[in-house]
Coordinates of C-alpha atoms in Angstrom, one line a residue:
M1 CA 0.1 0.2 0.1
N2 CA 1.6 3.3 -1.1
G3 CA 1.7 6.3 0.9
K4 CA -1.4 7.9 -0.4
N5 CA -3.4 5.1 0.8
I6 CA -2.3 4.8 3.8
A7 CA -3.1 8.7 4.3
H8 CA -6.9 8.0 2.8
A9 CA -7.4 5.2 5.5
V10 CA -6.5 6.9 8.6
T11 CA -8.4 10.0 7.2
A12 CA -11.4 7.9 7.0
R13 CA -11.0 5.9 10.4
V14 CA -10.5 9.5 12.1
K15 CA -13.7 10.5 10.7
R16 CA -15.5 7.3 11.4
W17 CA -14.3 7.6 14.9
H18 CA -15.9 11.2 15.3
R19 CA -19.0 10.1 14.1
D20 CA -19.4 7.1 16.0
E21 CA -21.6 7.6 19.5
E22 CA -20.5 4.2 21.1
G23 CA -18.6 4.4 24.2
M24 CA -19.9 8.2 24.9
M25 CA -20.7 6.8 28.6
V26 CA -17.4 6.2 29.4
W27 CA -16.8 9.6 30.9
A28 CA -20.0 9.8 33.0
V29 CA -19.0 6.5 34.5
L30 CA -15.4 7.7 35.5
V31 CA -17.0 10.7 37.3
A32 CA -19.7 8.7 38.7
I33 CA -17.0 6.3 40.4
L34 CA -14.7 9.1 41.4
F35 CA -17.9 10.7 43.3
F36 CA -18.7 7.3 44.6
L37 CA -15.1 6.9 46.0
V38 CA -14.7 10.5 47.3
M39 CA -18.4 9.7 49.0
T40 CA -17.4 6.5 50.7
A41 CA -14.1 8.3 51.8
F42 CA -16.3 10.9 53.2
V43 CA -18.6 9.1 54.8
Y44 CA -16.2 6.6 56.1
N45 CA -14.1 9.8 57.7
T46 CA -17.2 11.0 59.3
G47 CA -18.0 8.0 60.8
K48 CA -14.1 7.3 62.0
T49 CA -14.0 10.7 63.2
V50 CA -17.7 10.4 64.9
A51 CA -17.0 7.2 66.5
V52 CA -13.6 8.2 67.9
K53 CA -15.5 11.2 69.3
I54 CA -18.2 9.3 71.0
E55 CA -15.7 6.9 72.5
T56 CA -13.7 10.0 73.7
Q57 CA -16.8 11.8 74.9
N58 CA -18.0 8.9 76.8
A59 CA -14.7 8.5 78.7
A60 CA -14.7 12.0 79.5
D61 CA -18.4 11.2 80.9
A62 CA -17.5 8.3 82.9
M63 CA -14.2 10.0 84.2
A64 CA -16.3 13.0 85.2
Y65 CA -19.5 11.0 86.6
S66 CA -17.1 8.7 88.3
S67 CA -15.2 11.9 90.3
S68 CA -18.4 13.2 91.4
V69 CA -19.7 10.0 92.6
W70 CA -16.7 9.3 94.8
T71 CA -16.8 12.5 96.2
A72 CA -20.5 11.8 96.9
R73 CA -19.8 8.8 98.9
G74 CA -17.0 10.5 100.7
M75 CA -19.6 13.3 101.6
N76 CA -22.1 10.7 102.9
T77 CA -19.0 9.0 105.1
I78 CA -18.2 12.3 106.7
T79 CA -21.9 12.9 107.2
A80 CA -22.7 9.4 108.9
S81 CA -19.3 9.9 111.2
N82 CA -20.6 13.0 112.2
H83 CA -23.9 11.1 113.3
L84 CA -21.7 8.7 115.1
I85 CA -19.8 11.4 117.0
G86 CA -23.0 13.0 117.7
E87 CA -24.6 9.9 119.1
L88 CA -21.7 8.8 121.0
N89 CA -21.5 12.2 122.7
A90 CA -25.3 12.2 123.3
L91 CA -24.6 8.4 125.5
Y92 CA -21.9 10.2 127.4
V93 CA -24.0 12.6 128.1
L94 CA -27.0 10.7 129.4
H95 CA -24.6 8.7 131.3
H96 CA -23.0 11.5 132.7
A97 CA -26.4 13.2 133.8
L98 CA -27.3 10.3 136.3
G99 CA -23.8 9.9 138.1
G100 CA -21.5 12.6 136.9
K101 CA -17.6 12.6 137.4
H102 CA -17.2 11.2 140.7
L103 CA -19.0 8.2 140.1
D104 CA -16.7 7.8 137.0
E105 CA -13.6 8.2 139.0
H106 CA -14.3 6.3 142.3
S107 CA -15.9 3.6 143.8
G108 CA -16.2 5.0 147.4
A109 CA -18.6 7.4 149.0
N110 CA -19.1 11.0 148.0
N111 CA -18.4 12.7 151.4
E112 CA -19.9 16.0 149.9
F113 CA -21.0 18.8 152.8
E114 CA -24.6 17.9 151.9
M115 CA -24.1 14.2 152.2
V116 CA -22.0 14.5 155.1
T117 CA -24.5 16.6 157.0
T118 CA -27.3 14.5 156.3
D119 CA -25.5 11.3 157.6
A120 CA -25.0 12.8 161.2
A121 CA -28.7 13.6 161.1
L122 CA -30.0 10.4 160.3
L123 CA -27.3 8.9 162.5
V124 CA -29.3 10.9 165.4
A125 CA -32.6 9.7 164.0
S126 CA -31.5 6.2 164.2
F127 CA -32.9 5.7 167.3
G128 CA -36.1 5.9 166.0
K129 CA -36.4 2.7 164.4
H130 CA -35.6 1.0 167.5
L131 CA -39.0 2.3 169.3
P132 CA -41.3 -0.2 170.4
A133 CA -44.2 1.2 168.8
F134 CA -44.8 2.8 165.7
P135 CA -40.7 2.6 164.8
F136 CA -39.1 4.9 162.0
K137 CA -39.5 3.3 158.6
G138 CA -37.0 3.3 155.4
H139 CA -33.9 4.5 157.8
D140 CA -31.7 2.0 156.3
S141 CA -32.4 2.4 152.9
V142 CA -31.8 6.2 153.0
S143 CA -28.7 5.6 155.3
K144 CA -26.9 4.2 152.0
K145 CA -24.1 6.2 151.1
T146 CA -23.7 7.7 147.2
S147 CA -20.8 7.8 144.8
A148 CA -22.7 10.1 142.7
D149 CA -21.3 13.6 141.6
R150 CA -23.3 16.6 143.1
N151 CA -23.7 17.6 139.8
S152 CA -25.7 14.6 138.9
A153 CA -29.4 13.8 139.1
I154 CA -29.0 10.8 141.4
F155 CA -26.9 12.4 144.1
Q156 CA -29.7 15.4 144.1
A157 CA -32.5 13.1 143.8
K158 CA -31.0 10.8 146.8
L159 CA -30.4 14.5 148.9
V160 CA -33.8 15.5 148.5
L161 CA -34.9 12.0 149.8
R162 CA -33.0 12.4 152.4
I163 CA -33.9 15.8 153.7
Q164 CA -37.7 14.9 153.2
M165 CA -37.4 11.7 155.3
L166 CA -35.7 13.7 158.0
I167 CA -38.7 16.0 157.9
L168 CA -40.8 13.2 158.4
Y169 CA -38.8 11.6 161.0
A170 CA -39.1 14.8 162.9
A171 CA -42.5 14.8 162.4
H172 CA -43.0 11.3 163.3
A173 CA -40.8 11.9 166.5
K174 CA -43.0 14.7 167.9
T175 CA -45.9 13.0 167.0
Y176 CA -44.7 9.9 168.7
F177 CA -44.1 11.6 171.6
A178 CA -47.5 13.5 171.8
W179 CA -49.0 9.8 171.4
L180 CA -47.1 8.3 174.9
I181 CA -48.3 11.4 176.8
D182 CA -51.7 11.9 175.6
P183 CA -53.9 10.3 177.9
E184 CA -57.3 10.9 175.8
P185 CA -58.1 7.6 173.8
I186 CA -59.9 9.4 170.7
S187 CA -56.9 12.1 170.4
K188 CA -54.7 8.9 171.0
A189 CA -55.9 7.1 168.1
A190 CA -56.2 9.7 165.9
L191 CA -52.1 10.4 166.7
A192 CA -51.5 6.7 166.0
G193 CA -53.3 7.1 162.7
T194 CA -50.9 9.9 161.9
L195 CA -48.3 7.9 163.0
R196 CA -49.3 5.0 160.6
G197 CA -49.5 7.4 157.8
L198 CA -46.2 9.2 158.4
Q199 CA -44.6 5.2 158.5
A200 CA -46.3 4.7 154.9
S201 CA -44.4 8.0 153.6
E202 CA -41.4 6.8 155.0
H203 CA -41.4 3.4 153.3
L204 CA -42.1 5.2 150.0
I205 CA -39.4 7.6 150.3
G206 CA -37.2 4.4 151.4
L207 CA -38.1 2.6 148.3
E208 CA -37.5 5.3 146.0
Y209 CA -34.2 6.1 147.7
K210 CA -33.6 2.4 147.1
Y211 CA -34.6 2.1 143.4
L212 CA -32.1 4.9 142.8
H213 CA -29.4 3.1 144.8
G214 CA -30.2 0.3 142.2
V215 CA -30.1 2.5 139.3
E216 CA -26.6 4.2 140.6
N217 CA -25.3 0.4 141.0
V218 CA -26.0 -0.4 137.4
V219 CA -24.7 2.9 136.4
A220 CA -21.5 2.6 138.2
K221 CA -20.7 -1.3 137.5
G222 CA -22.1 -2.1 134.4
L223 CA -21.7 1.3 132.2
R224 CA -18.7 3.2 133.8
V225 CA -16.2 1.4 131.9
P226 CA -17.6 1.5 128.3
K227 CA -18.4 5.2 128.9
K228 CA -14.8 5.8 129.5
G229 CA -14.0 4.9 125.9
I230 CA -16.5 7.0 124.3
P231 CA -14.2 10.3 124.1
D232 CA -11.1 8.4 122.6
A233 CA -13.7 6.8 120.3
I234 CA -15.0 10.0 119.2
R235 CA -11.5 11.3 118.7
A236 CA -10.8 8.2 116.7
L237 CA -13.9 9.0 114.5
D238 CA -12.8 12.6 114.1
I239 CA -9.2 11.6 112.8
H240 CA -11.0 9.0 110.4
Q241 CA -13.3 11.6 108.8
K242 CA -10.1 14.1 108.2
L243 CA -8.4 11.1 106.8
I244 CA -11.7 10.6 104.5
A245 CA -11.9 14.6 103.2
T246 CA -7.8 13.8 102.2
T247 CA -8.2 10.2 100.7
I248 CA -11.1 10.8 98.5
P249 CA -9.5 13.0 96.0
L250 CA -6.4 10.4 95.5
T251 CA -9.0 7.5 95.1
T252 CA -10.9 10.0 92.8
S253 CA -7.7 10.4 90.9
N254 CA -7.0 6.8 90.8
A255 CA -10.4 5.7 89.4
I256 CA -10.0 8.3 86.6
D257 CA -6.7 6.7 85.5
K258 CA -8.5 3.2 85.8
I259 CA -11.2 4.4 83.4
A260 CA -8.8 6.7 81.0
A261 CA -6.9 3.3 80.8
E262 CA -10.0 1.1 80.0
H263 CA -11.0 3.9 77.1
G264 CA -7.7 4.1 75.6
V265 CA -7.6 8.2 76.2
R266 CA -5.4 10.5 78.2
H267 CA -6.7 13.0 80.6
D268 CA -4.3 15.8 80.1
Y269 CA -6.0 18.4 82.5
T270 CA -8.6 17.5 85.0
H271 CA -10.0 19.6 87.6
I272 CA -11.3 17.6 90.7
A273 CA -12.5 19.8 93.7
S274 CA -11.3 18.6 96.9
L275 CA -14.2 17.7 99.1
P276 CA -16.3 20.7 99.5
V277 CA -15.9 20.6 103.6
E278 CA -13.9 22.4 106.2
P279 CA -13.3 22.0 109.9
E280 CA -16.4 23.8 111.7
K281 CA -14.7 26.6 113.8
P282 CA -13.0 25.9 117.1
K283 CA -14.3 26.6 120.6
G284 CA -13.8 30.5 121.1
E285 CA -14.2 31.6 117.5
L286 CA -17.7 30.3 116.5
G287 CA -20.3 33.1 117.7
D288 CA -22.3 30.8 119.6
E289 CA -21.5 27.4 121.0
K290 CA -25.1 26.6 121.3
R291 CA -25.2 26.4 117.1
S292 CA -21.7 24.0 116.7
Q293 CA -22.1 21.4 114.2
L294 CA -21.5 19.1 117.1
I295 CA -24.2 20.0 119.4
R296 CA -26.6 19.9 116.3
A297 CA -25.3 16.0 116.0
T298 CA -26.0 15.6 119.7
H299 CA -28.7 17.6 120.7
P300 CA -31.6 15.5 118.9
W301 CA -30.5 12.0 120.2
A302 CA -29.9 13.1 123.7
L303 CA -33.4 13.9 124.0
S304 CA -34.7 10.9 121.9
W305 CA -32.6 8.4 124.1
G306 CA -33.0 10.5 127.2
K307 CA -36.9 10.2 127.2
P308 CA -37.1 6.7 128.3
I309 CA -34.6 7.3 131.0
A310 CA -36.4 10.4 132.4
D311 CA -39.4 8.3 132.3
A312 CA -38.0 5.6 134.5
M313 CA -37.2 8.3 136.8
L314 CA -40.8 9.2 137.3
I315 CA -40.8 6.2 139.4
A316 CA -39.3 7.7 142.1
P317 CA -41.6 11.0 142.0
T318 CA -40.9 12.2 145.0
S319 CA -37.1 12.6 144.7
L320 CA -38.0 14.8 141.4
A321 CA -35.1 12.7 139.9
S322 CA -36.7 13.1 136.3
T323 CA -36.4 16.9 137.0
F324 CA -32.9 17.0 137.6
Y325 CA -32.0 14.6 135.1
T326 CA -33.9 16.8 132.3
R327 CA -31.4 19.7 133.6
W328 CA -28.4 18.0 133.8
V329 CA -28.8 16.2 130.3
T330 CA -29.4 19.7 128.9
T331 CA -26.4 21.0 130.9
Y332 CA -24.3 18.3 130.0
T333 CA -25.0 18.4 126.4
L334 CA -23.8 22.0 126.2
Q335 CA -20.7 21.3 128.4
S336 CA -19.6 18.2 126.8
S337 CA -19.4 19.7 123.1
E338 CA -17.8 22.6 124.6
W339 CA -14.9 20.1 126.3
L340 CA -14.6 17.9 123.0
R341 CA -14.3 21.1 121.1
T342 CA -11.6 22.8 123.4
K343 CA -8.2 22.4 121.9
T344 CA -6.0 19.9 123.1
G345 CA -3.6 22.3 125.0
S346 CA -6.3 24.0 126.7
N347 CA -8.1 23.2 130.1
Y348 CA -11.8 23.0 129.9
S349 CA -12.7 23.3 133.7
N350 CA -16.9 23.1 134.2
H351 CA -19.4 20.6 136.2
L352 CA -18.6 17.9 133.4
T353 CA -14.6 18.1 134.0
V354 CA -14.1 18.8 137.6
I355 CA -15.3 16.4 140.4
N356 CA -17.8 18.1 142.8
Y357 CA -17.0 21.5 140.7
R358 CA -17.1 23.4 143.9
G359 CA -14.1 21.6 144.9
G360 CA -12.1 23.1 142.8
G361 CA -9.6 21.5 140.2
S362 CA -8.2 22.3 136.9
G363 CA -10.6 20.2 134.5
E364 CA -9.5 18.1 131.8
K365 CA -7.5 18.8 128.4
G366 CA -9.7 19.7 125.2
K367 CA -9.9 16.9 122.4
G368 CA -10.3 19.6 119.8
I369 CA -13.0 18.1 118.1
Q370 CA -13.8 19.9 114.9
L371 CA -16.6 18.5 112.8
L372 CA -16.9 19.2 109.1
V373 CA -19.0 21.3 107.7
V374 CA -20.0 22.3 104.2
R375 CA -17.2 25.0 103.1
G376 CA -18.8 28.5 103.4
V377 CA -20.7 27.9 106.3
N378 CA -17.9 29.3 108.4
A379 CA -18.1 32.5 106.8
T380 CA -21.6 33.1 107.4
A381 CA -22.7 35.5 110.5
G382 CA -21.6 33.6 113.3
G383 CA -20.1 30.8 111.7
Y384 CA -23.4 28.6 112.0
S385 CA -26.2 30.4 110.2
K386 CA -26.8 27.3 107.4
G387 CA -28.4 28.3 104.2
N388 CA -26.8 31.9 104.1
E389 CA -23.9 30.3 102.7
R390 CA -22.7 32.4 99.1
W391 CA -23.8 29.4 97.0
N392 CA -27.0 29.9 98.6
D393 CA -27.1 33.4 97.9
S394 CA -30.8 34.2 95.9
T395 CA -30.0 37.6 95.6
N396 CA -27.2 37.3 93.2
P397 CA -27.9 33.9 91.2
Q398 CA -24.7 34.4 89.1
A399 CA -22.0 34.9 92.1
A400 CA -23.8 31.8 93.6
S401 CA -24.1 29.6 90.6
R402 CA -20.0 30.4 90.0
E403 CA -19.7 29.2 93.7
I404 CA -21.4 26.1 93.0
D405 CA -19.2 25.6 90.0
D406 CA -16.3 26.0 91.8
R407 CA -16.8 24.0 95.2
F408 CA -19.3 21.5 94.0
C409 CA -18.5 20.3 90.2
N410 CA -15.5 18.4 88.6
L411 CA -14.4 19.5 85.1
V412 CA -12.5 16.5 83.1
F413 CA -10.7 16.6 79.7
A414 CA -10.1 13.7 77.8
K415 CA -8.2 13.5 74.7
S416 CA -7.6 10.2 72.2
N417 CA -4.1 8.9 72.2
S418 CA -4.2 9.5 68.4
A419 CA -6.2 11.1 65.6
P420 CA -8.8 9.6 63.7
K421 CA -7.0 7.6 60.4
L422 CA -8.8 9.2 57.6
A423 CA -9.3 7.9 54.1
A424 CA -8.1 9.9 51.0
S425 CA -5.8 12.3 53.3
A426 CA -4.7 14.0 50.3
I427 CA -8.3 15.4 49.5
F428 CA -9.7 15.5 53.2
R429 CA -7.8 17.8 55.8
Q430 CA -7.1 16.3 59.2
E431 CA -9.2 18.4 61.9
N432 CA -7.9 16.8 64.6
P433 CA -4.1 16.0 64.0
T434 CA -3.0 15.7 67.5
G435 CA -6.3 13.8 68.7
V436 CA -9.9 14.5 69.9
I437 CA -10.5 16.4 72.8
C438 CA -13.7 16.2 74.7
F439 CA -14.5 17.9 78.3
A440 CA -17.3 16.9 80.7
Q441 CA -18.6 18.0 84.1
S442 CA -20.3 16.4 86.9
M443 CA -21.8 17.9 90.4
I444 CA -22.7 16.3 93.3
Y445 CA -25.6 17.9 94.9
N446 CA -27.9 16.8 98.1
A447 CA -31.3 15.4 96.9
N448 CA -32.8 16.1 100.4
N449 CA -35.8 18.6 100.6
K450 CA -34.7 22.3 101.7
Q451 CA -36.4 24.7 104.2
D452 CA -37.8 27.6 102.6
L453 CA -36.7 29.5 106.0
R454 CA -33.1 30.3 105.4
T455 CA -32.1 30.8 108.9
G456 CA -34.7 27.9 110.5
S457 CA -37.5 28.4 113.1
G458 CA -35.1 29.1 116.2
T459 CA -36.9 25.9 117.7
K460 CA -36.1 23.7 114.9
Q461 CA -32.5 23.1 113.2
P462 CA -32.5 24.4 109.7
D463 CA -33.4 22.0 106.9
Q464 CA -30.4 22.9 105.0
A465 CA -30.2 19.8 102.3
W466 CA -26.6 20.6 101.3
D467 CA -24.8 19.8 104.5
T468 CA -23.1 17.1 106.4
L469 CA -25.8 16.4 109.1
N470 CA -28.9 15.5 106.7
W471 CA -31.6 15.3 109.1
S472 CA -34.9 14.3 107.0
S473 CA -37.0 16.2 108.9
G474 CA -36.8 18.9 111.3
V475 CA -34.9 18.5 114.6
P476 CA -34.7 20.3 117.8
E477 CA -32.1 22.9 118.1
Y478 CA -30.6 23.6 121.5
N479 CA -32.0 26.4 123.5
G480 CA -30.5 25.9 126.8
N481 CA -32.2 24.5 130.1
P482 CA -35.6 25.0 131.0
S483 CA -37.0 26.6 134.0
F484 CA -35.7 24.9 137.5
L485 CA -39.6 23.2 138.0
S486 CA -40.7 23.1 134.8
S487 CA -42.3 19.8 133.7
L488 CA -40.9 16.7 132.1
G489 CA -43.0 17.7 129.0
D490 CA -41.2 20.6 128.2
I491 CA -37.9 18.9 127.0
F492 CA -38.7 15.2 126.5
R493 CA -42.3 14.8 125.8
S494 CA -42.1 16.1 122.2
A495 CA -38.8 14.4 121.6
S496 CA -39.0 11.8 118.6
E497 CA -36.8 9.6 117.1
P498 CA -34.4 11.5 114.6
Q499 CA -34.5 10.3 111.3
I500 CA -31.6 10.6 109.0
R501 CA -31.2 10.4 105.2
L502 CA -27.6 10.0 103.7
N503 CA -28.3 12.0 100.1
W504 CA -25.5 13.0 98.3
Q505 CA -25.5 12.2 94.9
A506 CA -23.9 13.0 91.7
K507 CA -24.7 13.7 88.1
L508 CA -23.4 15.2 84.7
T509 CA -24.1 18.9 84.2
P510 CA -23.2 21.3 81.2
V511 CA -20.3 23.1 81.7
T512 CA -20.0 27.1 81.9
N513 CA -17.8 29.4 80.0
Y514 CA -16.9 30.8 83.4
K515 CA -15.3 27.5 84.0
L516 CA -13.7 26.9 80.7
G517 CA -12.2 30.4 80.8
K518 CA -11.1 30.6 84.8
V519 CA -7.7 31.4 84.7
G520 CA -6.6 30.1 88.0
F521 CA -7.5 26.3 86.1
L522 CA -4.5 27.3 83.4
A523 CA -1.7 26.7 85.6
G524 CA -2.2 22.7 85.5
V525 CA -2.8 22.5 81.7
Q526 CA 0.0 21.2 79.8
D527 CA -1.8 20.3 76.4
Q528 CA -1.8 23.3 74.3
D529 CA -4.7 21.9 72.3
I530 CA -6.5 21.9 75.4
R531 CA -5.6 25.3 76.6
D532 CA -6.8 26.5 73.4
V533 CA -10.4 25.1 74.1
M534 CA -10.3 26.8 77.5
T535 CA -9.2 30.0 76.8
S536 CA -11.6 30.3 73.4
G537 CA -15.0 29.8 74.9
L538 CA -17.9 29.9 73.2
P539 CA -19.2 33.4 72.5
G540 CA -22.8 33.9 72.9
Y541 CA -23.4 30.9 75.3
A542 CA -23.7 30.9 79.1
L543 CA -23.4 27.0 79.2
T544 CA -21.3 24.5 76.8
N545 CA -23.1 21.1 76.7
H546 CA -19.5 19.0 76.1

């Protein structure tokens, strides 16, 4: 084939190729395949990034929630220990009100002036029990000495019975001699009836004295040893709750480390608030000792458990034992709390700690007990005005919210160990080159009801839910001793069994821009990406949900 023919053939093929429509779909298929591949890569990258985001966010949520769960457990433990201390102190008070310090320290008789004087008078009156007719009754009973302290219910009740018995003996002797010399049968018979009545009264007083003496023996022999261990037990519980406040943040940190390892993330920055508690002000610094956390933990139990004891004292009504017991329970409730709260290097001298107070003495060293209260109570008026803390200030809700943020919330940042692996990296930019960052916040709160009247009613303790006592219903406030001759009902009749509801809980909450941008937090941030998140904020939004 010559060159002319070759050229003609090529030209003909080219023209036919241009006219031929077969194969025109190839370009559409190529574009579709390319688009499909890009979309596949896009969906894959989106799913991968979202999956890593969800995993990291779940880790942040778990770490934040776990931190507040541990904090809530610590608060419930501290609340429980506060009540154990109050209950032990109440038991100490109830025992001490019966026999006082002399009964604790001595097994022998208490030779107080009053007892020595009545002993002498009873010795003189002993002749009367040998009279041939109408002899004195109950002398052997009331002649028994007492080991109780003069500042106790048993001592004072026995003294009252002795004095009453001596008055009866004087009347008995006078009537007896009148009966001897009276010649008239009618009047002599009347005098005999009077003597029988006096004998019956003497017998009843003797029975009451014998009953009180039996109570004293039980208190001295059966309960004295356990009572002596109560102050040391209270001191141990006080140390225990301080250790709880110290160790819970460490336990929380370990729990977060474990969760981070299980989820394969790092927590480059974690703001875990310490337990929101602080020791209440010591004795001498609190505005009113009757409003200390210790006396508030003690008084309701002293009333509730003291009622059956006071009722039992009514078996000896002539002695006024129940009235005396009422007064010494209220007196020692305050004095015991003051003694325990006195600094360890200082002496506390009062009826509670000095034998036969009138006899002098330097008292006992304080125990330095400072129950833990929710942080902020000490800054209120007097240091005890629950419900008036800064985080409870309804007049400035923004400031109150920030106080809650600082005191009760835990903020956690979680960062994935590596960036999500992307397909078609030449086309899609890696938005998280150093890993995905997520954050979460949780808070602790108390789910108990809160009283509307922030300062309480005066006779009832404030129902402040966010507290380290957590009474579930109104319990009495300590208001000092009733009048001397007040009835039993003034203090004990309305006393019911106190109810406690440990109800500190945890929940996840949104994060405020205030918390993210708080300058003080940045000192602990090492990761620059997290620093950028914390300082950037989200303009226009007060709350950030993750």
